Coordinates of C-alpha atoms and ligand atoms in Angstrom, one line a residue:
X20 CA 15.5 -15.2 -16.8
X21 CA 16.0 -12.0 -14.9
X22 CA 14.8 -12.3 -10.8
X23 CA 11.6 -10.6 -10.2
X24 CA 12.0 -7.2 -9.4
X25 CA 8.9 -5.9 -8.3
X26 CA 8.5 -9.0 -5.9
X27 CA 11.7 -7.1 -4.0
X28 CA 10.1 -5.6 -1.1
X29 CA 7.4 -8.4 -0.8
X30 CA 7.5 -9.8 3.1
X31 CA 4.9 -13.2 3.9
X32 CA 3.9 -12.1 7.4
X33 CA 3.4 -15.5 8.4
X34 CA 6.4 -17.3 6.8
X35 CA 8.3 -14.8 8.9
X36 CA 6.3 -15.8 12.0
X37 CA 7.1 -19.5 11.3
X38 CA 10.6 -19.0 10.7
X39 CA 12.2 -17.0 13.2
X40 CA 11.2 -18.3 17.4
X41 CA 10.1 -14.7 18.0
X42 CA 6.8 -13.5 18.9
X43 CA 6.3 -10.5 16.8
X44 CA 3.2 -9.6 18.7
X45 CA 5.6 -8.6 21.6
X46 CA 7.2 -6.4 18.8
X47 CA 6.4 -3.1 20.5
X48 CA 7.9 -4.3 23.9
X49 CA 11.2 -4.9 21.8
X50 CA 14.1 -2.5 22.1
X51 CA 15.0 -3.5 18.8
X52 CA 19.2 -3.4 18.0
X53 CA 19.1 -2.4 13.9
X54 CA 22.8 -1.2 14.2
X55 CA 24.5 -4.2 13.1
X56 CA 22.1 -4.3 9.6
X57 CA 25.1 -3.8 7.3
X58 CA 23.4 -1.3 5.0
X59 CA 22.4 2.2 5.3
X60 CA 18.4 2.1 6.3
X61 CA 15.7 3.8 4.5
X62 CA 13.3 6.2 6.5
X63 CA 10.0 6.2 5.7
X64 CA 7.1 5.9 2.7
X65 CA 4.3 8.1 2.6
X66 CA 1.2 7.4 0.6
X67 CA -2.3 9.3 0.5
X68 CA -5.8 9.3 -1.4
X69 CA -8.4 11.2 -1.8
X70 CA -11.6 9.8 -4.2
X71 CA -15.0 11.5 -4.7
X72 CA -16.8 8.8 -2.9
X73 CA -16.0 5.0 -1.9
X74 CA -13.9 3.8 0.9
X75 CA -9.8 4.3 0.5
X76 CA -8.3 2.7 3.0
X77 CA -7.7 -0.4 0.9
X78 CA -5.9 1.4 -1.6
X79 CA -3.6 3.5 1.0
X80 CA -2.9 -0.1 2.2
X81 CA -1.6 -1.7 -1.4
X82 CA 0.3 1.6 -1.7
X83 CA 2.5 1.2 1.8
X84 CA 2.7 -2.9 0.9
X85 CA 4.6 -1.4 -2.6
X86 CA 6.5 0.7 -0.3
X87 CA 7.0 -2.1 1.8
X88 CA 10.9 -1.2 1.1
X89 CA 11.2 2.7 2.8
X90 CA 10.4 0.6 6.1
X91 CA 9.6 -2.0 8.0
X92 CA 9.2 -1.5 11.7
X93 CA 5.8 -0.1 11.8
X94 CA 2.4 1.2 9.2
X95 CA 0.0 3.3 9.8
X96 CA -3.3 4.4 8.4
X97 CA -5.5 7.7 9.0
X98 CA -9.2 7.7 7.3
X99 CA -11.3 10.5 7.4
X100 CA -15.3 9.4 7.4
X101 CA -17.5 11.6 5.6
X102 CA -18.3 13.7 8.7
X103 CA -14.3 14.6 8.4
X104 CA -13.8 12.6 11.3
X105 CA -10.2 10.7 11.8
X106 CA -9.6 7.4 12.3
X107 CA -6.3 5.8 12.7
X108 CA -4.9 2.0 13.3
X109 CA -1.1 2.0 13.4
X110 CA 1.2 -0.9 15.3
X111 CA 4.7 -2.4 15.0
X112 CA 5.1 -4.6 12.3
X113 CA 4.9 -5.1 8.5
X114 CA 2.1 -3.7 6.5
X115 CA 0.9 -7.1 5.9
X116 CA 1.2 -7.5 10.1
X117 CA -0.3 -4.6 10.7
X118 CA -3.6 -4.6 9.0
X119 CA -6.3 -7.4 8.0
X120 CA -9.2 -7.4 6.1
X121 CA -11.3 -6.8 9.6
X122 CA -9.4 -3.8 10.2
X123 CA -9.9 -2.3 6.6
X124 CA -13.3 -2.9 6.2
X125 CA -14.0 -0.8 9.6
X126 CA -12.1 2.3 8.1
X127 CA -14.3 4.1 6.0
X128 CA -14.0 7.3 3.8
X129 CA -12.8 8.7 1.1
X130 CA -9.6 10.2 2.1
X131 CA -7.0 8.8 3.5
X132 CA -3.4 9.1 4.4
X133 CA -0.3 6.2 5.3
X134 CA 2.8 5.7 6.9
X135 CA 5.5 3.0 6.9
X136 CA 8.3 3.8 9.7
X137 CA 11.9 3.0 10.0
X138 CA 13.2 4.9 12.8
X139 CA 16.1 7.5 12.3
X140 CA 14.9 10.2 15.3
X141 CA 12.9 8.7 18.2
X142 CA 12.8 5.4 19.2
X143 CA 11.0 2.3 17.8
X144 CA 8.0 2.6 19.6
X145 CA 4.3 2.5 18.4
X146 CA 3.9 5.9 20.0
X147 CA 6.4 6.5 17.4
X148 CA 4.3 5.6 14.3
X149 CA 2.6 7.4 12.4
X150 CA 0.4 9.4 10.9
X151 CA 0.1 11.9 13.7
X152 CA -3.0 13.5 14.1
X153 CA -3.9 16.9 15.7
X154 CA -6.9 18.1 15.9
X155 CA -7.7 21.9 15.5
X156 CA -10.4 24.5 15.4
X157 CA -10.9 23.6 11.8
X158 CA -10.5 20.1 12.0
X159 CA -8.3 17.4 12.3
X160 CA -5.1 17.5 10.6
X161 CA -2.5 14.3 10.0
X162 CA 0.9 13.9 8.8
X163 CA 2.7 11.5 7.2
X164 CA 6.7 12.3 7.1
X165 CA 9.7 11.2 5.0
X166 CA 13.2 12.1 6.1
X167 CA 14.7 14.4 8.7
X168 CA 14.5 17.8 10.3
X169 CA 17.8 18.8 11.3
X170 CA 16.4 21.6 13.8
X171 CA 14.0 18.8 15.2
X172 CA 15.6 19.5 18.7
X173 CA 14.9 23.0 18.4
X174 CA 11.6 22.8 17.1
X175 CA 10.5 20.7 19.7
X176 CA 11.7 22.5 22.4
X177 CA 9.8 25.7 21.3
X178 CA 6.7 23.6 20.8
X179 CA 7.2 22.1 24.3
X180 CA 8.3 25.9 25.4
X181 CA 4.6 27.1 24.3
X182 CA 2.7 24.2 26.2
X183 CA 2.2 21.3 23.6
X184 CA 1.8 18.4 25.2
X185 CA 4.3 16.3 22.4
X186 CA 3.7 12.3 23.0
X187 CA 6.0 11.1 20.7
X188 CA 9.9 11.6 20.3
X189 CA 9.9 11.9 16.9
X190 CA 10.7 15.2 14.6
X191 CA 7.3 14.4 12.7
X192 CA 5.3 15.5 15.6
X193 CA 6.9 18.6 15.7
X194 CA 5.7 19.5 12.5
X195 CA 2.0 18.2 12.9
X196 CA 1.8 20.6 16.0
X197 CA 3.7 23.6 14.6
X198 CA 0.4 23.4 12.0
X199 CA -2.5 23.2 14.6
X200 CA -0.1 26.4 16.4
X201 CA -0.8 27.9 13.3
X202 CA -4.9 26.8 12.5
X203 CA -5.2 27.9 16.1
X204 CA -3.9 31.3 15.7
X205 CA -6.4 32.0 12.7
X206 CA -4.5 30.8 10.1
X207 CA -6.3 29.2 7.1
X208 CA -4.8 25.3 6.4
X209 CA -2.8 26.6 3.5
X210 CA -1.2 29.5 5.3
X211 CA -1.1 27.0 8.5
X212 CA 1.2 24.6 6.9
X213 CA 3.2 27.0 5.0
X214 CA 4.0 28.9 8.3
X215 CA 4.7 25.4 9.9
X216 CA 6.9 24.2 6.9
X217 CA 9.2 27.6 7.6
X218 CA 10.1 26.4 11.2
X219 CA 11.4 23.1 9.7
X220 CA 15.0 23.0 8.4
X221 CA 16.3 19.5 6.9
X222 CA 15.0 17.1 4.5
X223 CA 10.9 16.8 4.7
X224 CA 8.6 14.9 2.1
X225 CA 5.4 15.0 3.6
X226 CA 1.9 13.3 2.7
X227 CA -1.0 15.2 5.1
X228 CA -4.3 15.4 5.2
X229 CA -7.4 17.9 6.1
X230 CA -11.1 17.0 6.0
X231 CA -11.4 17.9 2.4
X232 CA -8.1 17.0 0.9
X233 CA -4.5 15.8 1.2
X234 CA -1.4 18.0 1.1
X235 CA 1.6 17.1 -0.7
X236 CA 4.9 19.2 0.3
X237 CA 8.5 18.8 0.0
X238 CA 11.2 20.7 1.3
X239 CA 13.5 23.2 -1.1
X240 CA 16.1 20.5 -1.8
X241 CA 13.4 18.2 -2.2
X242 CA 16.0 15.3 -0.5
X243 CA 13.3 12.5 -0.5
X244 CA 11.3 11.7 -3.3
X245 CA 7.4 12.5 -3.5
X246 CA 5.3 12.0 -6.7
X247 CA 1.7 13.0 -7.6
X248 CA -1.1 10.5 -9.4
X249 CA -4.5 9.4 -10.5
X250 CA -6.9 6.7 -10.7
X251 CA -8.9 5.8 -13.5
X252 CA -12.2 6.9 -11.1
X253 CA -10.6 10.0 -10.2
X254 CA -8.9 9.7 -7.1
X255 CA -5.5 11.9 -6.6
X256 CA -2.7 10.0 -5.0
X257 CA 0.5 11.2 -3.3
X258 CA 3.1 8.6 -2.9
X259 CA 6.9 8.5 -2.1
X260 CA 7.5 6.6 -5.4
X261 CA 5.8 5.9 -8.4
X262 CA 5.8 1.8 -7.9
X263 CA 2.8 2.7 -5.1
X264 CA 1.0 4.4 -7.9
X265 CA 1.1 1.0 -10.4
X266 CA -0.1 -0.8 -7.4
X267 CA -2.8 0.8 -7.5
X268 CA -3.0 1.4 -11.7
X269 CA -3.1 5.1 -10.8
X270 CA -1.2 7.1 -13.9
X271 CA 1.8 9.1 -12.7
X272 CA 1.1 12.7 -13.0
X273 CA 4.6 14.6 -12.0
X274 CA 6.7 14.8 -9.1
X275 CA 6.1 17.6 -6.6
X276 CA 8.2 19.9 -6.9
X277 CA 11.2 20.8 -4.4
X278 CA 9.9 23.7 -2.6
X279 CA 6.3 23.3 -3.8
X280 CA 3.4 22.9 -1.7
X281 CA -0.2 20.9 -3.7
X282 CA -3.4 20.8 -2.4
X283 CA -5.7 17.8 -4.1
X284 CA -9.2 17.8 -3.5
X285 CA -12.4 16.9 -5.7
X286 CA -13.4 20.4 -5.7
X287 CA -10.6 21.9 -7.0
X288 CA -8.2 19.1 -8.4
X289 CA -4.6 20.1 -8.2
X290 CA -3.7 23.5 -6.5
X291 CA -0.2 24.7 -6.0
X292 CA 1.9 26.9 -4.1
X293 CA 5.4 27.6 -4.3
X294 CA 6.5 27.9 -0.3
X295 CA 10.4 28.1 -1.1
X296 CA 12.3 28.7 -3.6
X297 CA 13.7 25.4 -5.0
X298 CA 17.1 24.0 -4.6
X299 CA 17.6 20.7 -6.1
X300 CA 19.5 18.1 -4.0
X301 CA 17.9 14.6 -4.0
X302 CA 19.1 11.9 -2.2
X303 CA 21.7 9.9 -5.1
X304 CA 21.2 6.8 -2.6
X305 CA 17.6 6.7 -3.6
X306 CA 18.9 6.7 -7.0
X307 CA 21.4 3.9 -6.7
X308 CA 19.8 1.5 -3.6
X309 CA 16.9 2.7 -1.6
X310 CA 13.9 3.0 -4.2
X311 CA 12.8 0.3 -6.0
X312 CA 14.1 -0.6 -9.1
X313 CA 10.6 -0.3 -10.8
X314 CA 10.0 3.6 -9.3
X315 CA 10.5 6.0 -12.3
X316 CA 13.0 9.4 -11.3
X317 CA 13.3 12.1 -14.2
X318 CA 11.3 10.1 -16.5
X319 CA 13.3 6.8 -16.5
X320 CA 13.1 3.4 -13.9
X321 CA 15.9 3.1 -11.8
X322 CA 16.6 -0.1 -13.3
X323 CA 18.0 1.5 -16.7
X324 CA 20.0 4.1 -14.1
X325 CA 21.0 1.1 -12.1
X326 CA 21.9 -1.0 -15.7
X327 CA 24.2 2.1 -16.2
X328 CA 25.9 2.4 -13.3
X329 CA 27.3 -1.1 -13.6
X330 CA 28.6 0.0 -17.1
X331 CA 30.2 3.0 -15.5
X332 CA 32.2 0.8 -13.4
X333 CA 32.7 -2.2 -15.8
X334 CA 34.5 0.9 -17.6
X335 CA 36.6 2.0 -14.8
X336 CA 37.1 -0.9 -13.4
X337 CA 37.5 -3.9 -15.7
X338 CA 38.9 -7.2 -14.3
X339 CA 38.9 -10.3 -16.1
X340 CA 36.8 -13.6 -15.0
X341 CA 34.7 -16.1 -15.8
X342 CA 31.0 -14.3 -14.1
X343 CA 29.3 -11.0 -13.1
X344 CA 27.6 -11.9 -10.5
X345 CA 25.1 -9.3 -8.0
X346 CA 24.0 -9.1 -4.7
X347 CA 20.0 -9.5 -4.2
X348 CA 18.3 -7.4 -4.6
X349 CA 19.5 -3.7 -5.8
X350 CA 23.2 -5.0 -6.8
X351 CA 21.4 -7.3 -9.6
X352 CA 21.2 -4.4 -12.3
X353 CA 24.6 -2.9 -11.9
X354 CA 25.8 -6.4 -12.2
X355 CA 23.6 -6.9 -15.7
X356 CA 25.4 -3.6 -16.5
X357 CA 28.4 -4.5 -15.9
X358 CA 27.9 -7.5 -17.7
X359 CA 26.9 -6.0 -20.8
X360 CA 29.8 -3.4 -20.9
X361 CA 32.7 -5.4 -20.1
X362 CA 31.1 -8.8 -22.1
X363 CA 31.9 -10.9 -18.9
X364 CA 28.6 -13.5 -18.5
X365 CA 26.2 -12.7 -16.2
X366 CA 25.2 -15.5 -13.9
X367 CA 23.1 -15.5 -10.8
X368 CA 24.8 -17.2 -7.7
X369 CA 23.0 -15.6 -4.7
X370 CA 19.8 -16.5 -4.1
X371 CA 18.0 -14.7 -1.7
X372 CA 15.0 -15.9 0.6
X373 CA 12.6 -13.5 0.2
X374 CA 10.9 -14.7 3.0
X375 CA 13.2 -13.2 5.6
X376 CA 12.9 -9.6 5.5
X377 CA 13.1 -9.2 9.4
X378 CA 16.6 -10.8 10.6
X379 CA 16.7 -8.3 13.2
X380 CA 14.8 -9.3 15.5
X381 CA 16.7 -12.5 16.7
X382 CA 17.2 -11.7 20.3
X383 CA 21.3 -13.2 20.5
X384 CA 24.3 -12.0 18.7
X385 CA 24.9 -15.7 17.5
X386 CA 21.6 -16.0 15.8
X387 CA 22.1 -12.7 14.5
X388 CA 26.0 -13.6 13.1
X389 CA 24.3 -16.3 11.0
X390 CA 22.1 -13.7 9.9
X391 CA 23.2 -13.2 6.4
X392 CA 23.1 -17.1 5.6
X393 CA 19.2 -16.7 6.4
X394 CA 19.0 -14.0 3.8
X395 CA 21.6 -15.6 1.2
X396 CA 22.3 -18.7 -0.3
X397 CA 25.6 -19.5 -2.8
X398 CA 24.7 -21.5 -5.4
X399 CA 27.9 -24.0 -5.9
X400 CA 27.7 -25.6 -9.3
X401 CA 27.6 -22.0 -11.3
X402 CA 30.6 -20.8 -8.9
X403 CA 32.7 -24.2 -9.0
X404 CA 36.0 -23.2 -10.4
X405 CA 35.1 -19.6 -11.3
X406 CA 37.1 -16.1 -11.0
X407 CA 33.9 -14.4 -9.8
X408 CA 33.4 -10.9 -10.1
X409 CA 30.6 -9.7 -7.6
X410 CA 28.6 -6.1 -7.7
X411 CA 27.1 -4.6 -4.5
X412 CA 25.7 -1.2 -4.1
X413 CA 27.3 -0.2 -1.4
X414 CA 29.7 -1.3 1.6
X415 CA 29.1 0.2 5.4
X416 CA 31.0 -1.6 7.9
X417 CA 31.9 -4.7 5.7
X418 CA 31.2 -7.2 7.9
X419 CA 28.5 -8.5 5.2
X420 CA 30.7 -8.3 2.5
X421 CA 33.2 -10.4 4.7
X422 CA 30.6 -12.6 4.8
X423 CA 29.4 -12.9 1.3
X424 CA 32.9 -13.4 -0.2
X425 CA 33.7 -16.2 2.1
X426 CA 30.2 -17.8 1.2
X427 CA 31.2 -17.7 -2.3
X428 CA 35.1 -19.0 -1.7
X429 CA 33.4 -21.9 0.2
X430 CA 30.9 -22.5 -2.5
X431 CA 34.2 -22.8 -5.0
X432 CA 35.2 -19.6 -6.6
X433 CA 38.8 -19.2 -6.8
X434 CA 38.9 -15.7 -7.6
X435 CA 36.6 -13.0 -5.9
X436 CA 36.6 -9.2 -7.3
X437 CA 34.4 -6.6 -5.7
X438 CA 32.2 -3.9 -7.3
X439 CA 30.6 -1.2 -5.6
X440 CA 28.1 0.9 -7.6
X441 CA 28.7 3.6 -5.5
X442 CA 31.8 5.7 -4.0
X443 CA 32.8 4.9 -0.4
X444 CA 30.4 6.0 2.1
X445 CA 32.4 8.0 4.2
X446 CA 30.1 10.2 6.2
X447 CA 26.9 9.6 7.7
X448 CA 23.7 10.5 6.9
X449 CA 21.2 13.5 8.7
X450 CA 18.7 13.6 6.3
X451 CA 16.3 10.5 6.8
X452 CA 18.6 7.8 6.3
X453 CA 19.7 5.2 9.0
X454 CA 23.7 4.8 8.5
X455 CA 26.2 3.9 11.2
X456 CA 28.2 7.0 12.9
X457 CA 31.1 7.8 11.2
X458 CA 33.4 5.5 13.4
X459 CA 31.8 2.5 11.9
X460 CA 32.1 3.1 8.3
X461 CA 34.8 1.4 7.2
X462 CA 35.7 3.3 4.2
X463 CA 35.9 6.3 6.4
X464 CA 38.8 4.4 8.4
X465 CA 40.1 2.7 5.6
X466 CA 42.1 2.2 2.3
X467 CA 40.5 1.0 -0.8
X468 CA 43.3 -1.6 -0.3
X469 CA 43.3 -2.1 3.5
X470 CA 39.2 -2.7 2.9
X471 CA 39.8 -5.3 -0.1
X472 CA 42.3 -6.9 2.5
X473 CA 39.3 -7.3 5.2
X474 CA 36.8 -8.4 3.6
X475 CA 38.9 -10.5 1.8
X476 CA 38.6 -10.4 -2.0
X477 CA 41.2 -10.8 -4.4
X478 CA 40.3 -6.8 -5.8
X479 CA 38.4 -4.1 -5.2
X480 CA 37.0 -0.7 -6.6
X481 CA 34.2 1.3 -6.1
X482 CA 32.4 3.4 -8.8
X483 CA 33.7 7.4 -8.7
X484 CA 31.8 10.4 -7.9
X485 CA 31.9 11.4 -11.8
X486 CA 30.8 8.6 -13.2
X487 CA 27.7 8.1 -10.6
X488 CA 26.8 11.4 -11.2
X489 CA 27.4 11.6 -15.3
X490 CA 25.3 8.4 -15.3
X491 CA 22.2 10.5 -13.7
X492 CA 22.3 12.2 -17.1
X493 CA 20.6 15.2 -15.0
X494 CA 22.2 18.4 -13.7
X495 CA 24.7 17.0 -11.7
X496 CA 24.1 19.7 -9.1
X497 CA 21.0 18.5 -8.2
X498 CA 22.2 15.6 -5.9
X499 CA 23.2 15.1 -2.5
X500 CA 26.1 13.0 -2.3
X501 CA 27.0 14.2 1.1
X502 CA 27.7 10.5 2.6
X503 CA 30.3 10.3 0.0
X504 CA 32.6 13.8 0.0
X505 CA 30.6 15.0 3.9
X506 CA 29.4 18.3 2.2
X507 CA 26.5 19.0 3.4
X508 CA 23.5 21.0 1.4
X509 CA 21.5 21.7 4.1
X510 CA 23.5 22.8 6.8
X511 CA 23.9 20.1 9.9
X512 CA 24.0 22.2 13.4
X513 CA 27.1 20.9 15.3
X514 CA 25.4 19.3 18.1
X515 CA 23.6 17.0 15.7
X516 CA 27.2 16.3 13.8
X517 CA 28.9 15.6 17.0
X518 CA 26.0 12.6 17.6
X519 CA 27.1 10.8 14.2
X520 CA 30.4 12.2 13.0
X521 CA 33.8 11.7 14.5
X522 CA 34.5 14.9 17.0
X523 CA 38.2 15.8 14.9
X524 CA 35.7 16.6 12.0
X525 CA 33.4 18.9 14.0
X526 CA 34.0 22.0 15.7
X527 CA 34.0 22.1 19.3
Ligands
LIG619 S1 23.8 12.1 2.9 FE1 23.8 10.3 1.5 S2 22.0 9.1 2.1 FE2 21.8 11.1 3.1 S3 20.5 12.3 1.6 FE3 22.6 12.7 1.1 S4 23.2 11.2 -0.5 FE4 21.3 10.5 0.5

């Protein structure tokens, strides 16, 4: 029976609180170390509602528990009351943590916007989370973000420059005030934001809100994913993938469009502007590891893209064993794949405890080494004996993989191949994804060979640029793929590069 999927990003806020000797009410008082999670980070999810009438802020909740995934260090919710007045809750923590049914109840209206945060600019600090709200002579305007402005520096030093008092240190704010600049200067909303969204360079998915409706917009690349729906009642949805849209049994509408700019209200349904001419590039990594499995991209789930990534590489890279095996959670369908392509069985070995979602926040570097046994468990009488062939999406430093190939030699394999549904991740990422600076990705330091040799499996080879692309079946032009060949679609300024990217790759 195939593991369940959808259950992926699924956290028991209590389990959590039992299991690890942390008090995550102190959460916001912790300078939290993520660095050491072996796995390039998602940024953000972004969810919004508006319905005729009713209270919302139960639905904008079981949207950001489906996007759970996108991040995991703090939610937030914004509710506009029918007097179009704001009201927001947002802490440290898991959805689950964040809100009760105390706190829901107490936020009414029938519009509303949310946030789940995983830091890439500012720190982790509540001040941090979002949505950000600014009010203006026409209201109060909020903002849920997904991904990264590269000018964010910039930006906020004009904002700052022109008196704005910014309280966070986050790029998102910048945005939320470069809009009330704009209401304040006489702008309408919709020429408000579209002024605002031409001071932003970088990657930008963004949920907002005004007292009447919410505001979908993506930058011209459209690097993050954001998709439009409805509810049987009515209500229009924006969410950052389609699985917070089933959550809800709202039907999937279309994607916003790179470049595009829609305004959903009752009134008026479904408006939209074209801000920017569009330039395809979305994020392949969304593609292959950060969105869930279930989320539909160009009309298919990314399980079926995932299915045929592992075919891609049981095609380039056949070895012969006894087991496919994959790595909960996203290497499972590439491992299926691979299974079905190279007619190697497909066996399940690795069992994860879906219970720990948070290993970062044990305090010692001990506790922290034994991390990956907390989140993993070897099953030993299906790898007794066995030349085990295991499929991961994606390798940063190694040190996990290090750890997962020993955990299988110990549990009795006596062979261990590696496949990586991905190229070698090279360079790092500026456009709302957490990776390590380019001095701690192993492949960027690396041999295939010299990798294989430290994280000690028998072979390794990771999936090529072609095949991850022809497997898209798209326009193969319309991906990023900068953390695998470090060209960049959106052009990185080189004070930015310099802070991830090693200094003999940058100019001075
Ligand atoms: S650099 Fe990599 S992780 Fe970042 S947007 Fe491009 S493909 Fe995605």
């Amino acid at each position: 029976m195939l593991p369940d999927y959808a259950d992926h990003s699924v956290f028991d806020a209590e389990m959590i609180k039992d299991h690890l000797d942390v008090s995550i009410q102190n959460l916001d008082q912790l300078d939290l170390d993520f660095n050491y999670v072996d796995k390039p980070q998602e940024a953000c999810g972004v969810f919004g509602v508006i319905a005729a009438e009713g209270d919302v802020a139960k639905l904008v909740y079981f949207g950001l528990y489906a996007l759970q995934h996108r991040g995991q260090e703090s939610a937030g919710i914004t509710v506009y009351d029918a007097q179009g007045i704001t009201h927001t809750h947002k802490a440290m923590g898991l959805v689950a943590q964040v809100f009760n049914e105390t706190i829901l109840s107490e936020m009414k209206g029938a519009l509303a916007i949310g946030h789940n945060r995983y830091s890439t600019t500012g720190s982790s600090k509540v001040c941090n989370a979002q949505p950000i709200v600014v009010s203006t002579r026409l209201g109060d305007f909020s903002l849920a973000h997904n991904g990264n402005l590269v000018n964010a520096t910039e930006l906020r030093g004009e904002l700052s420059a022109q008196g704005h008092a910014l309280e966070s240190t986050t790029d998102s704010e910048g945005i939320a005030f470069a809009v009330g600049e704009a209401v304040e200067e006489g702008k309408d909303w919709q020429e408000a934001i579209i002024t605002a969204l031409h001071r932003c360079e970088g990657a930008f998915s963004l949920v907002m809100a005004i007292p009447n409706a919410i505001v979908g917009a993506r930058d011209p690349h459209g690097v993050r994913p954001l998709v439009i729906g409805k509810t049987p009642d009515g209500a229009y949805v924006l969410s950052s993938e389609t699985c917070g849209l089933d959550i809800i049994s709202a039907e999937y509408i279309r994607e916003v469009a790179p470049g595009e700019l829609v305004i959903l209200s009752i009134e008026n349904g479904i408006q939209s502007v074209s801000w920017q001419t569009p330039k395809p590039k979305l994020c392949v990594f969304e593609m292959i590891y950060f969105a869930r499995p279930d989320s539909v991209m160009h009309d298919e789930s990314l399980y079926t893209y995932r299915l045929r990534i592992g075919r891609e590489l049981a095609k380039e890279s056949f070895v012969d064993a006894d087991i496919v095996i994959g790595v909960p959670d996203s290497g499972i369908p590439a491992a299926i794949g691979f299974s079905r392509e190279s007619g190697i069985p497909y066996g399940e070995a690795l069992i994860k405890n879906r219970y720990v979602g948070r290993t970062f926040i044990q305090p010692t570097q001990a506790m922290r080494e034994s991390g990956i046994r907390m989140k993993l468990n070897t099953l030993k009488d299906v790898l007794q004996g066995k030349r085990v062939i295991v499929i991961d999406d994606s390798i940063v430093r190694g040190t996990t993989s290090r750890k997962i190939v020993r955990a299988l030699r110990e549990a009795g394999a006596i062979e261990v191949h590696m496949r990586i549904s991905s190229p070698p991740v090279t360079h790092p990422c500026f456009y709302g994804i957490d990776t390590d600076s380019q001095d701690h990705l192993i492949a960027a330091q690396k041999s295939v060979e010299a990798i294989a040799e430290q994280i000690e499996v028998d072979t390794l080879a990771y999936l090529t640029h072609d095949a991850m692309l022809r497997a898209t079946n798209m326009d193969t032009t319309h991906f990023c793929t900068a953390c695998f060949t470090g060209t960049y679609p959106i052009e990185v300024p080189d004070k930015l590069k310099r802070t991830k990217l090693m200094l003999e790759n940058t100019a001075p």
